[in-house]
Short mmCIF file of C-alpha atoms in Angstrom, two decimals:
data_model
loop_
_atom_site.label_atom_id
_atom_site.label_comp_id
_atom_site.label_asym_id
_atom_site.label_seq_id
_atom_site.Cartn_x
_atom_site.Cartn_y
_atom_site.Cartn_z
CA MET F 128 -6.84 7.39 -17.45
CA LEU F 129 -4.31 7.30 -14.60
CA ILE F 130 -4.73 4.58 -11.95
CA LEU F 131 -2.52 4.67 -8.87
CA ASP F 132 -1.81 2.54 -5.85
CA PHE F 133 -1.84 4.54 -2.62
CA ASP F 134 0.57 3.46 0.16
CA GLY F 135 4.03 3.27 -1.38
CA VAL F 136 3.06 5.32 -4.44
CA VAL F 137 1.04 8.38 -3.44
CA CYS F 138 2.07 8.58 0.19
CA ASP F 139 4.39 7.06 2.76
CA ALA F 140 2.47 5.67 5.73
CA PHE F 141 5.08 3.30 7.16
CA GLU F 142 4.64 4.37 10.79
CA GLU F 143 0.86 4.29 10.66
CA CYS F 144 0.83 0.84 9.09
CA ALA F 145 3.34 -0.39 11.68
CA VAL F 146 1.19 0.95 14.53
CA VAL F 147 -2.07 -0.67 13.40
CA THR F 148 -0.23 -3.95 12.80
CA ARG F 149 1.56 -4.04 16.14
CA HIS F 150 -1.64 -3.31 18.07
CA ALA F 151 -4.03 -5.32 15.91
CA GLY F 152 -4.57 -7.72 18.80
CA ASP F 153 -5.24 -5.05 21.43
CA ALA F 154 -6.93 -2.31 19.39
CA ALA F 155 -9.42 -1.25 22.07
CA ALA F 156 -6.78 -0.84 24.77
CA ALA F 157 -4.41 0.96 22.41
CA THR F 158 -6.92 3.59 21.28
CA ALA F 159 -8.23 4.16 24.79
CA ALA F 160 -4.78 4.80 26.22
CA LYS F 161 -2.60 6.53 23.64
CA SER F 162 -2.41 8.84 20.64
CA PRO F 163 -0.91 7.81 17.28
CA ALA F 164 2.37 9.54 18.11
CA GLU F 165 2.63 7.79 21.48
CA LEU F 166 1.86 4.44 19.89
CA ALA F 167 4.48 5.03 17.20
CA ALA F 168 7.08 6.10 19.76
CA GLY F 169 6.46 2.91 21.69
CA LEU F 170 7.22 0.57 18.80
CA ALA F 171 10.20 -1.63 19.65
CA PRO F 172 13.16 -1.45 17.23
CA ALA F 173 12.97 -5.23 16.75
CA PHE F 174 9.34 -4.98 15.65
CA LEU F 175 10.13 -2.11 13.27
CA ASP F 176 12.88 -4.22 11.71
CA ARG F 177 10.44 -7.07 11.21
CA PHE F 178 7.76 -4.81 9.82
CA ARG F 179 10.20 -3.18 7.41
CA ALA F 180 11.13 -6.62 6.06
CA VAL F 181 7.51 -7.75 5.87
CA ARG F 182 6.31 -4.54 4.21
CA ARG F 183 8.46 -5.31 1.17
CA HIS F 184 6.56 -8.56 0.60
CA SER F 185 3.06 -7.32 1.39
CA ARG F 186 0.14 -6.53 -0.90
CA LEU F 187 -2.70 -6.58 1.66
CA LEU F 188 -3.30 -5.66 5.29
CA ASP F 189 -3.52 -9.41 5.94
CA HIS F 190 0.13 -9.77 4.94
CA PHE F 191 1.28 -7.20 7.50
CA MET F 192 0.36 -9.66 10.25
CA VAL F 193 3.45 -11.72 9.40
CA ALA F 194 5.42 -9.03 11.26
CA LEU F 195 3.88 -10.25 14.52
CA ASP F 196 5.91 -13.45 14.16
CA PRO F 197 9.52 -12.99 15.42
CA ARG F 198 10.76 -15.27 12.61
CA SER F 199 9.99 -12.54 10.09
CA GLU F 200 12.94 -10.42 11.25
CA ARG F 201 15.28 -12.29 8.88
CA LEU F 202 13.14 -13.23 5.92
CA GLY F 203 15.07 -15.30 3.42
CA GLY F 204 12.74 -14.51 0.55
CA GLN F 205 9.19 -14.79 -0.73
CA GLU F 206 8.90 -18.52 0.00
CA GLU F 207 9.76 -18.00 3.67
CA PHE F 208 7.30 -15.10 3.88
CA ASP F 209 4.58 -17.21 2.26
CA ALA F 210 5.26 -20.07 4.69
CA ILE F 211 4.89 -17.84 7.76
CA PHE F 212 1.75 -16.24 6.34
CA SER F 213 0.19 -19.61 5.51
CA ALA F 214 0.86 -20.82 9.06
CA ILE F 215 -1.39 -18.13 10.55
CA PRO F 216 -4.78 -19.75 11.22
CA ASP F 217 -7.54 -18.11 9.17
CA GLU F 218 -9.55 -17.21 12.25
CA ARG F 219 -6.58 -15.50 13.91
CA ARG F 220 -5.64 -13.64 10.72
CA GLU F 221 -9.20 -12.40 10.24
CA ARG F 222 -9.36 -11.30 13.87
CA LEU F 223 -6.08 -9.40 13.58
CA VAL F 224 -7.09 -7.69 10.33
CA ALA F 225 -10.40 -6.67 11.91
CA GLY F 226 -8.50 -5.30 14.92
CA ALA F 227 -6.09 -3.33 12.74
CA THR F 228 -8.97 -1.89 10.72
CA ALA F 229 -10.85 -0.92 13.87
CA LEU F 230 -7.75 0.69 15.36
CA ARG F 231 -7.18 2.70 12.18
CA ALA F 232 -10.78 3.94 12.25
CA GLU F 233 -10.55 4.92 15.93
CA LEU F 234 -7.25 6.75 15.51
CA ARG F 235 -8.72 8.59 12.54
CA ARG F 236 -11.79 9.53 14.59
CA ARG F 237 -10.16 10.43 17.91
CA HIS F 238 -6.89 11.98 16.72
CA ARG F 239 -7.75 13.03 13.19
CA ALA F 240 -5.10 15.72 12.65
CA GLU F 241 -2.32 13.65 14.18
CA TRP F 242 -3.35 10.53 12.25
CA LEU F 243 -3.52 12.44 8.97
CA GLY F 244 -0.05 13.82 9.62
CA MET F 245 1.34 10.27 9.57
CA HIS F 246 0.65 10.13 5.80
CA ARG F 247 3.27 12.07 3.84
CA LEU F 248 3.01 12.66 0.11
CA TYR F 249 5.97 11.52 -1.95
CA PRO F 250 7.73 14.37 -3.80
CA GLY F 251 6.19 15.07 -7.18
CA VAL F 252 2.87 13.36 -6.49
CA ARG F 253 0.98 16.58 -5.81
CA GLY F 254 2.10 18.08 -9.12
CA LEU F 255 1.14 14.94 -11.00
CA LEU F 256 -2.36 14.83 -9.56
CA GLU F 257 -2.96 18.55 -9.99
CA ARG F 258 -1.92 18.71 -13.63
CA HIS F 259 -3.31 15.41 -14.93
CA ALA F 260 -5.93 16.22 -17.55
CA GLY F 261 -7.78 12.88 -17.50
CA ARG F 262 -9.47 10.77 -14.88
CA VAL F 263 -7.37 9.77 -11.86
CA SER F 264 -8.41 6.75 -9.79
CA ILE F 265 -6.88 5.12 -6.72
CA VAL F 266 -6.89 1.33 -6.39
CA THR F 267 -5.55 0.26 -3.02
CA ALA F 268 -5.65 -2.25 -0.18
CA LYS F 269 -6.33 0.67 2.20
CA ASP F 270 -9.95 1.48 3.01
CA GLU F 271 -11.70 4.14 0.92
CA THR F 272 -12.61 6.39 3.85
CA SER F 273 -8.98 6.68 4.97
CA VAL F 274 -7.77 7.40 1.44
CA ARG F 275 -10.35 10.11 0.82
CA GLU F 276 -9.62 11.81 4.14
CA ILE F 277 -5.87 11.77 3.49
CA LEU F 278 -6.32 13.21 0.00
CA ALA F 279 -8.62 15.95 1.35
CA HIS F 280 -6.06 16.73 4.08
CA HIS F 281 -3.47 17.37 1.38
CA GLY F 282 -5.91 19.44 -0.71
CA LEU F 283 -6.20 16.76 -3.38
CA GLY F 284 -9.73 15.51 -2.83
CA GLY F 285 -10.92 16.99 -6.11
CA ALA F 286 -8.00 15.55 -8.07
CA VAL F 287 -9.12 11.93 -7.72
CA VAL F 288 -12.40 10.80 -9.28
CA SER F 289 -12.75 7.35 -7.74
CA VAL F 290 -11.22 5.23 -4.99
CA VAL F 291 -11.40 1.44 -5.02
CA GLY F 292 -10.49 0.54 -1.45
CA GLU F 293 -9.67 -2.76 0.27
CA CYS F 294 -8.88 -4.15 -3.15
CA ALA F 295 -7.37 -7.64 -3.37
CA ASP F 296 -7.58 -7.96 -7.19
CA LYS F 297 -6.17 -4.90 -8.91
CA ARG F 298 -6.29 -6.49 -12.34
CA ALA F 299 -10.08 -6.84 -12.08
CA ALA F 300 -10.41 -3.34 -10.64
CA VAL F 301 -8.49 -1.79 -13.53
CA LEU F 302 -10.60 -3.63 -16.10
CA GLU F 303 -13.77 -2.43 -14.37
CA LEU F 304 -12.58 1.19 -14.21
CA VAL F 305 -11.70 1.43 -17.89
CA ALA F 306 -14.98 -0.27 -18.85
CA GLU F 307 -16.93 2.30 -16.83
CA ASP F 308 -15.53 5.02 -19.12
CA GLY F 309 -16.03 2.97 -22.28
CA LEU F 310 -12.28 2.62 -22.74
CA ARG F 311 -9.88 -0.22 -23.41
CA PRO F 312 -7.06 -1.16 -21.01
CA GLU F 313 -4.55 0.35 -23.47
CA HIS F 314 -5.95 3.77 -22.55
CA ALA F 315 -4.92 3.39 -18.90
CA THR F 316 -1.61 3.99 -17.12
CA PHE F 317 -1.28 2.01 -13.90
CA VAL F 318 1.37 2.72 -11.24
CA ASP F 319 2.08 0.37 -8.30
CA ASP F 320 5.11 -0.39 -6.15
CA ASN F 321 4.08 -4.05 -5.88
CA LEU F 322 5.66 -5.94 -8.76
CA ARG F 323 3.03 -8.69 -8.81
CA ASN F 324 0.25 -6.12 -9.22
CA ALA F 325 2.16 -4.34 -11.98
CA LEU F 326 2.67 -7.59 -13.90
CA GLN F 327 -0.95 -8.67 -13.58
CA VAL F 328 -2.24 -5.32 -14.80
CA ARG F 329 0.31 -5.22 -17.64
CA ASP F 330 -1.17 -8.47 -18.92
CA THR F 331 -4.48 -6.66 -19.54
CA GLY F 332 -2.81 -4.42 -22.13
CA ALA F 333 -2.61 -1.40 -19.84
CA ARG F 334 0.59 0.59 -19.51
CA ALA F 335 1.90 -0.67 -16.17
CA LEU F 336 4.74 1.15 -14.40
CA TRP F 337 6.58 -0.19 -11.37
CA ALA F 338 7.01 2.58 -8.77
CA TYR F 339 10.61 2.06 -7.75
CA TRP F 340 10.43 4.44 -4.78
CA GLY F 341 7.99 2.14 -2.96
CA TYR F 342 8.50 -1.22 -1.28
CA HIS F 343 10.22 -4.12 -3.01
CA THR F 344 12.75 -6.91 -2.50
CA ALA F 345 15.97 -7.91 -4.21
CA ASP F 346 14.03 -10.80 -5.78
CA ASP F 347 11.58 -8.27 -7.23
CA VAL F 348 14.43 -6.41 -8.89
CA ARG F 349 15.75 -9.58 -10.50
CA LYS F 350 12.30 -10.64 -11.64
CA SER F 351 11.57 -7.18 -13.04
CA LEU F 352 14.67 -7.43 -15.21
CA ARG F 353 13.68 -10.86 -16.52
CA ARG F 354 10.13 -9.73 -17.25
CA ARG F 355 11.25 -6.37 -18.68
CA VAL F 356 8.99 -4.36 -16.38
CA ALA F 357 9.01 -0.61 -16.98
CA ARG F 358 10.23 1.21 -13.87
CA LEU F 359 9.15 4.66 -12.80
CA TYR F 360 11.37 6.80 -10.57
CA LEU F 361 10.19 9.76 -8.48
CA PRO F 362 12.00 12.41 -10.56
CA GLU F 363 10.14 11.09 -13.62
CA LEU F 364 6.71 11.99 -12.22
CA ALA F 365 7.06 15.50 -13.58
CA GLY F 366 7.22 14.09 -17.09
CA LEU F 367 4.60 11.38 -16.74
CA SER F 368 2.29 11.69 -19.73
CA ALA F 369 -1.16 13.10 -19.04
#
């Protein structure tokens, strides 16, 4: 069984994620006035710098909201990121996440082709999904509807059996997926660009690979060396065991 993260592993959706984050607080006005391309073109360089820094620390859509705080432009590390995130009142964070989710759904509905085009497959991913002989599942913080539409757009809808969307606990999701097939965690290969997720899934006994082409920090690199995390590089996808 092959279990993959989505954003940062299967496809690059940096611009799309930046757009829904930036306009999370004004989703209705944004969708009524502009297309995805226009919204992306209007992103200020300063915001893109902040979002790029925040994206490296993020596991969930909630975490993206840190980029709305100007202090995130020069993040000193995970502790500083955590402090800014913790300072966001729960009600405001929930409202922003709901706005970002609504904006994503509206862009997908109103500008489907353009929105789909903002999700680019990483080199080698298509070949991996097309040749894999076993079950392929996606476990991701992105919503299931978006993931399935993006896969179908790239002609890969039939290559993925199941999608666990809006997932905050990938360890639990992996355990549930292998149990559904009557397997043990050792029968699963899990790939994620978030080091924390990779470590948590590795502790189940699954083969966990850290996707080095995704989003990570210098602290992640140091921690990965201490914890002896197996890295996976894009050129190695062609040889990933089926």
